[in-house]
Amino acid sequence: MNNSDPNRLDRLEALAENVLAGLQEVRQGLQETRAIANSNAKSIQALSGEWQKEREQREKDREQWEKERQGIYKLLGQLTRSMSDFYEIQSDFYNRFDKIEQRQVDMTQILQKLIETQQKSDDSK
């Protein structure tokens, strides 16, 4: 077999064509793989962005909930103080009302005695 053998050249050409075709298939496969990788990267980035947005929204919601909870506790404290003040004033009112009633009873007794004394004095005249 000689290097100039036409059979050998044909085989080398066929082999070169096969290698070239295989390289083109590999190149096409790499391009497809690159496209898939880019698509996956975009999907991951989009999902990551959505996840980040959801995380930030949850954080905002939690902060808002904390503020509202603090506000509720503040309002409950004010309500408790107001109720305490109200009951203290109500107690003072009823205490004064009882004193007024007692004074009225005392005055009625004094008037009753005065009337009796006056009647006795008028009767003796």
N, CA, C and O atoms as a printed pandas DataFrame, in Angstrom:
     atom_number atom_name residue_name chain_id  residue_number  x_coord  y_coord  z_coord
0              1         N          MET        A               1    0.818   -1.170    0.000
1              2        CA          MET        A               1    0.000    0.000    0.000
2              3         C          MET        A               1    0.869    1.242    0.000
3              4         O          MET        A               1    1.816    1.372    0.776
4              5         N          ASN        A               2    0.544    2.076   -0.822
5              6        CA          ASN        A               2    1.297    3.284   -1.065
6              7         C          ASN        A               2    0.477    4.479   -0.587
7              8         O          ASN        A               2   -0.753    4.447   -0.606
8              9         N          ASN        A               3    1.185    5.555   -0.150
9             10        CA          ASN        A               3    0.484    6.748    0.323
10            11         C          ASN        A               3   -0.317    7.403   -0.789
11            12         O          ASN        A               3   -1.255    8.149   -0.511
12            13         N          SER        A               4    0.026    7.144   -2.020
13            14        CA          SER        A               4   -0.674    7.744   -3.135
14            15         C          SER        A               4   -1.778    6.838   -3.648
15            16         O          SER        A               4   -2.395    7.114   -4.677
16            17         N          ASP        A               5   -2.012    5.799   -2.951
17            18        CA          ASP        A               5   -3.049    4.856   -3.343
18            19         C          ASP        A               5   -4.393    5.579   -3.322
19            20         O          ASP        A               5   -4.750    6.168   -2.301
20            21         N          PRO        A               6   -5.155    5.549   -4.436
21            22        CA          PRO        A               6   -6.430    6.258   -4.498
22            23         C          PRO        A               6   -7.437    5.740   -3.484
23            24         O          PRO        A               6   -8.279    6.495   -2.999
24            25         N          ASN        A               7   -7.355    4.495   -3.174
25            26        CA          ASN        A               7   -8.240    3.919   -2.170
26            27         C          ASN        A               7   -8.000    4.556   -0.801
27            28         O          ASN        A               7   -8.931    4.918   -0.080
28            29         N          ARG        A               8   -6.753    4.673   -0.486
29            30        CA          ARG        A               8   -6.373    5.262    0.800
30            31         C          ARG        A               8   -6.796    6.718    0.858
31            32         O          ARG        A               8   -7.270    7.167    1.902
32            33         N          LEU        A               9   -6.648    7.456   -0.197
33            34        CA          LEU        A               9   -7.065    8.860   -0.242
34            35         C          LEU        A               9   -8.574    8.983   -0.081
35            36         O          LEU        A               9   -9.076    9.866    0.614
36            37         N          ASP        A              10   -9.269    8.089   -0.730
37            38        CA          ASP        A              10  -10.728    8.113   -0.606
38            39         C          ASP        A              10  -11.150    7.857    0.843
39            40         O          ASP        A              10  -12.061    8.494    1.373
40            41         N          ARG        A              11  -10.452    6.901    1.461
41            42        CA          ARG        A              11  -10.785    6.600    2.866
42            43         C          ARG        A              11  -10.448    7.783    3.766
43            44         O          ARG        A              11  -11.207    8.111    4.678
44            45         N          LEU        A              12   -9.304    8.426    3.507
45            46        CA          LEU        A              12   -8.920    9.593    4.317
46            47         C          LEU        A              12   -9.913   10.741    4.115
47            48         O          LEU        A              12  -10.288   11.430    5.064
48            49         N          GLU        A              13  -10.324   10.930    2.874
49            50        CA          GLU        A              13  -11.314   11.976    2.598
50            51         C          GLU        A              13  -12.638   11.657    3.295
51            52         O          GLU        A              13  -13.276   12.532    3.882
52            53         N          ALA        A              14  -13.029   10.400    3.216
53            54        CA          ALA        A              14  -14.277    9.982    3.866
54            55         C          ALA        A              14  -14.163   10.159    5.377
55            56         O          ALA        A              14  -15.096   10.618    6.037
56            57         N          LEU        A              15  -12.984    9.781    5.917
57            58        CA          LEU        A              15  -12.759    9.938    7.353
58            59         C          LEU        A              15  -12.767   11.414    7.754
59            60         O          LEU        A              15  -13.329   11.786    8.784
60            61         N          ALA        A              16  -12.139   12.242    6.931
61            62        CA          ALA        A              16  -12.120   13.686    7.203
62            63         C          ALA        A              16  -13.532   14.255    7.145
63            64         O          ALA        A              16  -13.911   15.082    7.975
64            65         N          GLU        A              17  -14.309   13.807    6.159
65            66        CA          GLU        A              17  -15.693   14.273    6.059
66            67         C          GLU        A              17  -16.504   13.834    7.280
67            68         O          GLU        A              17  -17.311   14.600    7.805
68            69         N          ASN        A              18  -16.283   12.595    7.724
69            70        CA          ASN        A              18  -16.984   12.097    8.912
70            71         C          ASN        A              18  -16.590   12.899   10.161
71            72         O          ASN        A              18  -17.432   13.251   10.987
72            73         N          VAL        A              19  -15.291   13.173   10.268
73            74        CA          VAL        A              19  -14.822   13.966   11.414
74            75         C          VAL        A              19  -15.422   15.359   11.346
75            76         O          VAL        A              19  -15.880   15.887   12.359
76            77         N          LEU        A              20  -15.424   15.956   10.172
77            78        CA          LEU        A              20  -16.000   17.284    9.995
78            79         C          LEU        A              20  -17.497   17.271   10.317
79            80         O          LEU        A              20  -17.996   18.169   10.996
80            81         N          ALA        A              21  -18.206   16.260    9.834
81            82        CA          ALA        A              21  -19.638   16.149   10.130
82            83         C          ALA        A              21  -19.847   15.970   11.632
83            84         O          ALA        A              21  -20.762   16.557   12.211
84            85         N          GLY        A              22  -18.994   15.157   12.261
85            86        CA          GLY        A              22  -19.101   14.959   13.709
86            87         C          GLY        A              22  -18.828   16.245   14.469
87            88         O          GLY        A              22  -19.490   16.551   15.461
88            89         N          LEU        A              23  -17.824   17.006   13.978
89            90        CA          LEU        A              23  -17.521   18.297   14.623
90            91         C          LEU        A              23  -18.685   19.268   14.478
91            92         O          LEU        A              23  -19.009   20.012   15.403
92            93         N          GLN        A              24  -19.309   19.248   13.298
93            94        CA          GLN        A              24  -20.474   20.118   13.096
94            95         C          GLN        A              24  -21.620   19.708   14.020
95            96         O          GLN        A              24  -22.314   20.561   14.573
96            97         N          GLU        A              25  -21.813   18.404   14.183
97            98        CA          GLU        A              25  -22.859   17.924   15.113
98            99         C          GLU        A              25  -22.529   18.341   16.549
99           100         O          GLU        A              25  -23.400   18.765   17.308
100          101         N          VAL        A              26  -21.247   18.209   16.899
101          102        CA          VAL        A              26  -20.820   18.616   18.246
102          103         C          VAL        A              26  -21.040   20.119   18.422
103          104         O          VAL        A              26  -21.529   20.570   19.458
104          105         N          ARG        A              27  -20.669   20.892   17.382
105          106        CA          ARG        A              27  -20.857   22.349   17.446
106          107         C          ARG        A              27  -22.340   22.685   17.607
107          108         O          ARG        A              27  -22.707   23.535   18.418
108          109         N          GLN        A              28  -23.188   22.008   16.825
109          110        CA          GLN        A              28  -24.635   22.237   16.921
110          111         C          GLN        A              28  -25.133   21.830   18.315
111          112         O          GLN        A              28  -25.947   22.532   18.914
112          113         N          GLY        A              29  -24.640   20.695   18.826
113          114        CA          GLY        A              29  -25.022   20.250   20.165
114          115         C          GLY        A              29  -24.586   21.245   21.239
115          116         O          GLY        A              29  -25.317   21.498   22.197
116          117         N          LEU        A              30  -23.383   21.808   21.067
117          118        CA          LEU        A              30  -22.897   22.824   22.014
118          119         C          LEU        A              30  -23.775   24.074   21.971
119          120         O          LEU        A              30  -24.081   24.665   23.006
120          121         N          GLN        A              31  -24.177   24.471   20.755
121          122        CA          GLN        A              31  -25.047   25.638   20.621
122          123         C          GLN        A              31  -26.400   25.377   21.298
123          124         O          GLN        A              31  -26.938   26.241   21.990
124          125         N          GLU        A              32  -26.935   24.171   21.084
125          126        CA          GLU        A              32  -28.203   23.820   21.738
126          127         C          GLU        A              32  -28.043   23.788   23.256
127          128         O          GLU        A              32  -28.906   24.256   23.998
128          129         N          THR        A              33  -26.909   23.220   23.701
129          130        CA          THR        A              33  -26.648   23.160   25.142
130          131         C          THR        A              33  -26.512   24.569   25.711
131          132         O          THR        A              33  -27.023   24.864   26.792
132          133         N          ARG        A              34  -25.813   25.445   24.966
133          134        CA          ARG        A              34  -25.674   26.839   25.390
134          135         C          ARG        A              34  -27.048   27.514   25.475
135          136         O          ARG        A              34  -27.337   28.241   26.425
136          137         N          ALA        A              35  -27.880   27.262   24.474
137          138        CA          ALA        A              35  -29.229   27.856   24.461
138          139         C          ALA        A              35  -30.038   27.354   25.654
139          140         O          ALA        A              35  -30.737   28.133   26.302
140          141         N          ILE        A              36  -29.947   26.065   25.943
141          142        CA          ILE        A              36  -30.662   25.492   27.094
142          143         C          ILE        A              36  -30.115   26.077   28.393
143          144         O          ILE        A              36  -30.874   26.427   29.297
144          145         N          ALA        A              37  -28.780   26.178   28.473
145          146        CA          ALA        A              37  -28.167   26.737   29.681
146          147         C          ALA        A              37  -28.594   28.188   29.878
147          148         O          ALA        A              37  -28.895   28.604   30.997
148          149         N          ASN        A              38  -28.621   28.958   28.788
149          150        CA          ASN        A              38  -29.066   30.357   28.871
150          151         C          ASN        A              38  -30.533   30.433   29.304
151          152         O          ASN        A              38  -30.912   31.265   30.129
152          153         N          SER        A              39  -31.345   29.545   28.727
153          154        CA          SER        A              39  -32.762   29.516   29.086
154          155         C          SER        A              39  -32.927   29.160   30.567
155          156         O          SER        A              39  -33.715   29.779   31.282
156          157         N          ASN        A              40  -32.167   28.151   31.012
157          158        CA          ASN        A              40  -32.223   27.754   32.425
158          159         C          ASN        A              40  -31.746   28.894   33.324
159          160         O          ASN        A              40  -32.322   29.142   34.383
160          161         N          ALA        A              41  -30.692   29.581   32.894
161          162        CA          ALA        A              41  -30.175   30.700   33.693
162          163         C          ALA        A              41  -31.226   31.793   33.815
163          164         O          ALA        A              41  -31.423   32.368   34.886
164          165         N          LYS        A              42  -31.906   32.074   32.692
165          166        CA          LYS        A              42  -32.964   33.084   32.728
166          167         C          LYS        A              42  -34.103   32.638   33.633
167          168         O          LYS        A              42  -34.645   33.439   34.394
168          169         N          SER        A              43  -34.465   31.369   33.553
169          170        CA          SER        A              43  -35.536   30.840   34.408
170          171         C          SER        A              43  -35.141   30.939   35.882
171          172         O          SER        A              43  -35.933   31.364   36.722
172          173         N          ILE        A              44  -33.911   30.541   36.178
173          174        CA          ILE        A              44  -33.429   30.607   37.562
174          175         C          ILE        A              44  -33.407   32.047   38.038
175          176         O          ILE        A              44  -33.795   32.342   39.168
176          177         N          GLN        A              45  -32.953   32.939   37.175
177          178        CA          GLN        A              45  -32.909   34.347   37.540
178          179         C          GLN        A              45  -34.322   34.884   37.782
179          180         O          GLN        A              45  -34.553   35.625   38.737
180          181         N          ALA        A              46  -35.257   34.510   36.919
181          182        CA          ALA        A              46  -36.643   34.962   37.093
182          183         C          ALA        A              46  -37.224   34.410   38.387
183          184         O          ALA        A              46  -37.857   35.134   39.156
184          185         N          LEU        A              47  -37.000   33.106   38.621
185          186        CA          LEU        A              47  -37.510   32.505   39.857
186          187         C          LEU        A              47  -36.855   33.139   41.077
187          188         O          LEU        A              47  -37.507   33.390   42.091
188          189         N          SER        A              48  -35.570   33.391   40.963
189          190        CA          SER        A              48  -34.842   34.011   42.071
190          191         C          SER        A              48  -35.381   35.411   42.337
191          192         O          SER        A              48  -35.549   35.820   43.485
192          193         N          GLY        A              49  -35.648   36.139   41.252
193          194        CA          GLY        A              49  -36.213   37.488   41.390
194          195         C          GLY        A              49  -37.581   37.441   42.046
195          196         O          GLY        A              49  -37.879   38.246   42.928
196          197         N          GLU        A              50  -38.423   36.492   41.613
197          198        CA          GLU        A              50  -39.751   36.349   42.215
198          199         C          GLU        A              50  -39.627   35.969   43.680
199          200         O          GLU        A              50  -40.339   36.498   44.534
200          201         N          TRP        A              51  -38.718   35.050   43.961
201          202        CA          TRP        A              51  -38.509   34.623   45.350
202          203         C          TRP        A              51  -38.051   35.796   46.194
203          204         O          TRP        A              51  -38.505   35.965   47.326
204          205         N          GLN        A              52  -37.155   36.608   45.653
205          206        CA          GLN        A              52  -36.652   37.782   46.375
206          207         C          GLN        A              52  -37.792   38.768   46.627
207          208         O          GLN        A              52  -37.914   39.318   47.721
208          209         N          LYS        A              53  -38.627   38.988   45.603
209          210        CA          LYS        A              53  -39.770   39.902   45.759
210          211         C          LYS        A              53  -40.723   39.381   46.831
211          212         O          LYS        A              53  -41.190   40.139   47.681
212          213         N          GLU        A              54  -41.006   38.078   46.783
213          214        CA          GLU        A              54  -41.899   37.486   47.785
214          215         C          GLU        A              54  -41.298   37.605   49.183
215          216         O          GLU        A              54  -42.011   37.890   50.146
216          217         N          ARG        A              55  -40.002   37.390   49.293
217          218        CA          ARG        A              55  -39.309   37.503   50.585
218          219         C          ARG        A              55  -39.394   38.935   51.108
219          220         O          ARG        A              55  -39.672   39.160   52.286
220          221         N          GLU        A              56  -39.153   39.899   50.221
221          222        CA          GLU        A              56  -39.240   41.303   50.615
222          223         C          GLU        A              56  -40.663   41.662   51.022
223          224         O          GLU        A              56  -40.866   42.400   51.987
224          225         N          GLN        A              57  -41.654   41.143   50.290
225          226        CA          GLN        A              57  -43.050   41.412   50.627
226          227         C          GLN        A              57  -43.405   40.813   51.989
227          228         O          GLN        A              57  -44.086   41.443   52.798
228          229         N          ARG        A              58  -42.927   39.579   52.230
229          230        CA          ARG        A              58  -43.169   38.959   53.544
230          231         C          ARG        A              58  -42.526   39.782   54.651
231          232         O          ARG        A              58  -43.108   39.943   55.724
232          233         N          GLU        A              59  -41.341   40.298   54.400
233          234        CA          GLU        A              59  -40.648   41.125   55.397
234          235         C          GLU        A              59  -41.435   42.416   55.664
235          236         O          GLU        A              59  -41.595   42.832   56.812
236          237         N          LYS        A              60  -41.922   43.041   54.582
237          238        CA          LYS        A              60  -42.740   44.253   54.746
238          239         C          LYS        A              60  -44.021   43.936   55.520
239          240         O          LYS        A              60  -44.425   44.680   56.413
240          241         N          ASP        A              61  -44.653   42.810   55.154
241          242        CA          ASP        A              61  -45.879   42.405   55.849
242          243         C          ASP        A              61  -45.610   42.161   57.326
243          244         O          ASP        A              61  -46.410   42.549   58.177
244          245         N          ARG        A              62  -44.477   41.516   57.636
245          246        CA          ARG        A              62  -44.126   41.237   59.031
246          247         C          ARG        A              62  -43.873   42.536   59.793
247          248         O          ARG        A              62  -44.308   42.684   60.935
248          249         N          GLU        A              63  -43.172   43.474   59.162
249          250        CA          GLU        A              63  -42.919   44.762   59.808
250          251         C          GLU        A              63  -44.231   45.505   60.048
251          252         O          GLU        A              63  -44.434   46.089   61.112
252          253         N          GLN        A              64  -45.120   45.480   59.053
253          254        CA          GLN        A              64  -46.425   46.135   59.204
254          255         C          GLN        A              64  -47.216   45.477   60.328
255          256         O          GLN        A              64  -47.851   46.162   61.130
256          257         N          TRP        A              65  -47.179   44.147   60.386
257          258        CA          TRP        A              65  -47.882   43.415   61.438
258          259         C          TRP        A              65  -47.324   43.799   62.807
259          260         O          TRP        A              65  -48.082   43.987   63.758
260          261         N          GLU        A              66  -45.999   43.914   62.908
261          262        CA          GLU        A              66  -45.365   44.307   64.174
262          263         C          GLU        A              66  -45.834   45.692   64.598
263          264         O          GLU        A              66  -46.167   45.909   65.763
264          265         N          LYS        A              67  -45.859   46.642   63.641
265          266        CA          LYS        A              67  -46.310   48.000   63.951
266          267         C          LYS        A              67  -47.765   47.986   64.422
267          268         O          LYS        A              67  -48.117   48.648   65.397
268          269         N          GLU        A              68  -48.601   47.226   63.720
269          270        CA          GLU        A              68  -50.012   47.151   64.091
270          271         C          GLU        A              68  -50.179   46.506   65.459
271          272         O          GLU        A              68  -51.005   46.944   66.259
272          273         N          ARG        A              69  -49.391   45.460   65.728
273          274        CA          ARG        A              69  -49.455   44.797   67.031
274          275         C          ARG        A              69  -49.040   45.758   68.148
275          276         O          ARG        A              69  -49.673   45.804   69.202
276          277         N          GLN        A              70  -47.976   46.520   67.909
277          278        CA          GLN        A              70  -47.536   47.496   68.902
278          279         C          GLN        A              70  -48.619   48.550   69.115
279          280         O          GLN        A              70  -48.879   48.976   70.241
280          281         N          GLY        A              71  -49.249   48.966   68.002
281          282        CA          GLY        A              71  -50.331   49.947   68.106
282          283         C          GLY        A              71  -51.501   49.408   68.913
283          284         O          GLY        A              71  -52.100   50.128   69.712
284          285         N          ILE        A              72  -51.820   48.144   68.698
285          286        CA          ILE        A              72  -52.930   47.526   69.439
286          287         C          ILE        A              72  -52.600   47.482   70.925
287          288         O          ILE        A              72  -53.444   47.804   71.762
288          289         N          TYR        A              73  -51.362   47.081   71.258
289          290        CA          TYR        A              73  -50.978   47.037   72.671
290          291         C          TYR        A              73  -51.001   48.433   73.293
291          292         O          TYR        A              73  -51.389   48.598   74.449
292          293         N          LYS        A              74  -50.584   49.435   72.518
293          294        CA          LYS        A              74  -50.621   50.810   73.016
294          295         C          LYS        A              74  -52.064   51.239   73.271
295          296         O          LYS        A              74  -52.379   51.838   74.299
296          297         N          LEU        A              75  -52.937   50.918   72.308
297          298        CA          LEU        A              75  -54.358   51.265   72.476
298          299         C          LEU        A              75  -54.979   50.514   73.652
299          300         O          LEU        A              75  -55.781   51.077   74.397
300          301         N          LEU        A              76  -54.608   49.242   73.818
301          302        CA          LEU        A              76  -55.123   48.474   74.953
302          303         C          LEU        A              76  -54.659   49.083   76.275
303          304         O          LEU        A              76  -55.422   49.123   77.240
304          305         N          GLY        A              77  -53.423   49.553   76.322
305          306        CA          GLY        A              77  -52.914   50.219   77.522
306          307         C          GLY        A              77  -53.683   51.491   77.809
307          308         O          GLY        A              77  -54.043   51.762   78.955
308          309         N          GLN        A              78  -53.938   52.278   76.763
309          310        CA          GLN        A              78  -54.713   53.509   76.935
310          311         C          GLN        A              78  -56.133   53.197   77.385
311          312         O          GLN        A              78  -56.681   53.878   78.252
312          313         N          LEU        A              79  -56.725   52.167   76.795
313          314        CA          LEU        A              79  -58.077   51.767   77.184
314          315         C          LEU        A              79  -58.112   51.346   78.653
315          316         O          LEU        A              79  -59.032   51.705   79.387
316          317         N          THR        A              80  -57.110   50.587   79.071
317          318        CA          THR        A              80  -57.048   50.135   80.461
318          319         C          THR        A              80  -56.924   51.329   81.407
319          320         O          THR        A              80  -57.595   51.390   82.438
320          321         N          ARG        A              81  -56.051   52.283   81.041
321          322        CA          ARG        A              81  -55.907   53.484   81.874
322          323         C          ARG        A              81  -57.213   54.274   81.913
323          324         O          ARG        A              81  -57.619   54.759   82.969
324          325         N          SER        A              82  -57.861   54.400   80.769
325          326        CA          SER        A              82  -59.130   55.139   80.708
326          327         C          SER        A              82  -60.193   54.458   81.558
327          328         O          SER        A              82  -60.943   55.115   82.280
328          329         N          MET        A              83  -60.248   53.120   81.460
329          330        CA          MET        A              83  -61.225   52.393   82.268
330          331         C          MET        A              83  -60.925   52.569   83.752
331          332         O          MET        A              83  -61.844   52.722   84.557
332          333         N          SER        A              84  -59.661   52.548   84.113
333          334        CA          SER        A              84  -59.267   52.735   85.510
334          335         C          SER        A              84  -59.699   54.122   85.991
335          336         O          SER        A              84  -60.266   54.269   87.073
336          337         N          ASP        A              85  -59.420   55.141   85.160
337          338        CA          ASP        A              85  -59.835   56.505   85.511
338          339         C          ASP        A              85  -61.349   56.596   85.641
339          340         O          ASP        A              85  -61.861   57.226   86.567
340          341         N          PHE        A              86  -62.063   55.969   84.715
341          342        CA          PHE        A              86  -63.517   55.999   84.753
342          343         C          PHE        A              86  -64.046   55.375   86.046
343          344         O          PHE        A              86  -64.908   55.942   86.718
344          345         N          TYR        A              87  -63.508   54.186   86.384
345          346        CA          TYR        A              87  -63.988   53.524   87.599
346          347         C          TYR        A              87  -63.612   54.303   88.850
347          348         O          TYR        A              87  -64.355   54.284   89.832
348          349         N          GLU        A              88  -62.481   54.982   88.832
349          350        CA          GLU        A              88  -62.095   55.816   89.976
350          351         C          GLU        A              88  -63.067   56.990   90.117
351          352         O          GLU        A              88  -63.508   57.314   91.220
352          353         N          ILE        A              89  -63.390   57.618   88.994
353          354        CA          ILE        A              89  -64.343   58.742   89.022
354          355         C          ILE        A              89  -65.730   58.252   89.423
355          356         O          ILE        A              89  -66.435   58.906   90.191
356          357         N          GLN        A              90  -66.110   57.093   88.890
357          358        CA          GLN        A              90  -67.414   56.535   89.246
358          359         C          GLN        A              90  -67.473   56.214   90.732
359          360         O          GLN        A              90  -68.493   56.462   91.375
360          361         N          SER        A              91  -66.414   55.676   91.279
361          362        CA          SER        A              91  -66.351   55.377   92.707
362          363         C          SER        A              91  -66.466   56.661   93.527
363          364         O          SER        A              91  -67.189   56.721   94.522
364          365         N          ASP        A              92  -65.737   57.682   93.087
365          366        CA          ASP        A              92  -65.804   58.975   93.783
366          367         C          ASP        A              92  -67.220   59.544   93.709
367          368         O          ASP        A              92  -67.727   60.086   94.692
368          369         N          PHE        A              93  -67.857   59.421   92.540
369          370        CA          PHE        A              93  -69.226   59.912   92.380
370          371         C          PHE        A              93  -70.177   59.210   93.351
371          372         O          PHE        A              93  -70.955   59.860   94.050
372          373         N          TYR        A              94  -70.105   57.879   93.388
373          374        CA          TYR        A              94  -70.999   57.138   94.279
374          375         C          TYR        A              94  -70.692   57.440   95.745
375          376         O          TYR        A              94  -71.604   57.490   96.570
376          377         N          ASN        A              95  -69.422   57.639   96.072
377          378        CA          ASN        A              95  -69.047   57.999   97.430
378          379         C          ASN        A              95  -69.659   59.350   97.801
379          380         O          ASN        A              95  -70.238   59.496   98.877
380          381         N          ARG        A              96  -69.533   60.331   96.916
381          382        CA          ARG        A              96  -70.132   61.657   97.166
382          383         C          ARG        A              96  -71.664   61.560   97.214
383          384         O          ARG        A              96  -72.311   62.214   98.032
384          385         N          PHE        A              97  -72.219   60.751   96.341
385          386        CA          PHE        A              97  -73.668   60.564   96.326
386          387         C          PHE        A              97  -74.141   59.987   97.662
387          388         O          PHE        A              97  -75.160   60.416   98.203
388          389         N          ASP        A              98  -73.384   58.996   98.199
389          390        CA          ASP        A              98  -73.717   58.423   99.513
390          391         C          ASP        A              98  -73.626   59.480  100.601
391          392         O          ASP        A              98  -74.473   59.527  101.493
392          393         N          LYS        A              99  -72.602   60.331  100.534
393          394        CA          LYS        A              99  -72.460   61.403  101.531
394          395         C          LYS        A              99  -73.629   62.378  101.445
395          396         O          LYS        A              99  -74.148   62.830  102.465
396          397         N          ILE        A             100  -74.042   62.698  100.207
397          398        CA          ILE        A             100  -75.185   63.608  100.026
398          399         C          ILE        A             100  -76.442   62.974  100.612
399          400         O          ILE        A             100  -77.218   63.637  101.301
400          401         N          GLU        A             101  -76.637   61.687  100.334
401          402        CA          GLU        A             101  -77.808   61.000  100.893
402          403         C          GLU        A             101  -77.771   61.031  102.423
403          404         O          GLU        A             101  -78.788   61.270  103.074
404          405         N          GLN        A             102  -76.575   60.783  102.989
405          406        CA          GLN        A             102  -76.451   60.797  104.456
406          407         C          GLN        A             102  -76.734   62.195  104.996
407          408         O          GLN        A             102  -77.397   62.327  106.025
408          409         N          ARG        A             103  -76.255   63.228  104.336
409          410        CA          ARG        A             103  -76.531   64.608  104.766
410          411         C          ARG        A             103  -78.023   64.898  104.662
411          412         O          ARG        A             103  -78.602   65.559  105.525
412          413         N          GLN        A             104  -78.637   64.394  103.592
413          414        CA          GLN        A             104  -80.080   64.611  103.427
414          415         C          GLN        A             104  -80.835   63.936  104.580
415          416         O          GLN        A             104  -81.774   64.510  105.130
416          417         N          VAL        A             105  -80.421   62.722  104.939
417          418        CA          VAL        A             105  -81.058   62.025  106.061
418          419         C          VAL        A             105  -80.839   62.820  107.347
419          420         O          VAL        A             105  -81.769   63.011  108.132
420          421         N          ASP        A             106  -79.600   63.284  107.559
421          422        CA          ASP        A             106  -79.299   64.072  108.757
422          423         C          ASP        A             106  -80.129   65.352  108.787
423          424         O          ASP        A             106  -80.680   65.712  109.827
424          425         N          MET        A             107  -80.219   66.039  107.649
425          426        CA          MET        A             107  -80.993   67.286  107.585
426          427         C          MET        A             107  -82.479   67.004  107.816
427          428         O          MET        A             107  -83.173   67.776  108.477
428          429         N          THR        A             108  -82.950   65.895  107.265
429          430        CA          THR        A             108  -84.358   65.533  107.462
430          431         C          THR        A             108  -84.622   65.277  108.943
431          432         O          THR        A             108  -85.654   65.689  109.473
432          433         N          GLN        A             109  -83.701   64.603  109.604
433          434        CA          GLN        A             109  -83.857   64.344  111.044
434          435         C          GLN        A             109  -83.827   65.648  111.834
435          436         O          GLN        A             109  -84.613   65.850  112.760
436          437         N          ILE        A             110  -82.904   66.527  111.452
437          438        CA          ILE        A             110  -82.823   67.820  112.148
438          439         C          ILE        A             110  -84.112   68.601  111.928
439          440         O          ILE        A             110  -84.657   69.171  112.873
440          441         N          LEU        A             111  -84.599   68.635  110.707
441          442        CA          LEU        A             111  -85.847   69.345  110.423
442          443         C          LEU        A             111  -87.019   68.708  111.165
443          444         O          LEU        A             111  -87.906   69.397  111.669
444          445         N          GLN        A             112  -87.001   67.393  111.218
445          446        CA          GLN        A             112  -88.060   66.685  111.930
446          447         C          GLN        A             112  -88.053   67.083  113.406
447          448         O          GLN        A             112  -89.108   67.333  113.988
448          449         N          LYS        A             113  -86.871   67.141  114.008
449          450        CA          LYS        A             113  -86.755   67.534  115.417
450          451         C          LYS        A             113  -87.169   68.979  115.613
451          452         O          LYS        A             113  -87.842   69.319  116.586
452          453         N          LEU        A             114  -86.758   69.833  114.669
453          454        CA          LEU        A             114  -87.128   71.244  114.768
454          455         C          LEU        A             114  -88.642   71.416  114.673
455          456         O          LEU        A             114  -89.248   72.191  115.413
456          457         N          ILE        A             115  -89.234   70.669  113.740
457          458        CA          ILE        A             115  -90.691   70.759  113.573
458          459         C          ILE        A             115  -91.393   70.264  114.836
459          460         O          ILE        A             115  -92.360   70.863  115.308
460          461         N          GLU        A             116  -90.882   69.154  115.371
461          462        CA          GLU        A             116  -91.474   68.628  116.604
462          463         C          GLU        A             116  -91.322   69.625  117.750
463          464         O          GLU        A             116  -92.244   69.859  118.531
464          465         N          THR        A             117  -90.118   70.203  117.820
465          466        CA          THR        A             117  -89.882   71.177  118.874
466          467         C          THR        A             117  -90.780   72.386  118.678
467          468         O          THR        A             117  -91.316   72.907  119.656
468          469         N          GLN        A             118  -90.959   72.840  117.477
469          470        CA          GLN        A             118  -91.798   73.989  117.188
470          471         C          GLN        A             118  -93.251   73.667  117.503
471          472         O          GLN        A             118  -93.975   74.497  118.053
472          473         N          GLN        A             119  -93.669   72.471  117.157
473          474        CA          GLN        A             119  -95.050   72.076  117.436
474          475         C          GLN        A             119  -95.295   72.026  118.949
475          476         O          GLN        A             119  -96.351   72.448  119.421
476          477         N          LYS        A             120  -94.338   71.519  119.695
477          478        CA          LYS        A             120  -94.460   71.452  121.145
478          479         C          LYS        A             120  -94.519   72.834  121.715
479          480         O          LYS        A             120  -95.290   73.112  122.634
480          481         N          SER        A             121  -93.717   73.686  121.179
481          482        CA          SER        A             121  -93.695   75.055  121.689
482          483         C          SER        A             121  -94.993   75.762  121.325
483          484         O          SER        A             121  -95.500   76.554  122.119
484          485         N          ASP        A             122  -95.538   75.498  120.151
485          486        CA          ASP        A             122  -96.794   76.109  119.748
486          487         C          ASP        A             122  -97.947   75.521  120.576
487          488         O          ASP        A             122  -98.906   76.231  120.879
488          489         N          ASP        A             123  -97.869   74.290  120.930
489          490        CA          ASP        A             123  -98.892   73.627  121.700
490          491         C          ASP        A             123  -98.888   74.153  123.139
491          492         O          ASP        A             123  -99.944   74.288  123.756
492          493         N          SER        A             124  -97.760   74.433  123.640
493          494        CA          SER        A             124  -97.670   74.916  125.016
494          495         C          SER        A             124  -98.127   76.355  125.110
495          496         O          SER        A             124  -98.418   76.792  126.223
496          497         N          LYS        A             125  -98.208   77.059  124.142
497          498        CA          LYS        A             125  -98.639   78.455  124.188
498          499         C          LYS        A             125 -100.088   78.512  124.248
499          500         O          LYS        A             125 -100.661   79.600  124.293
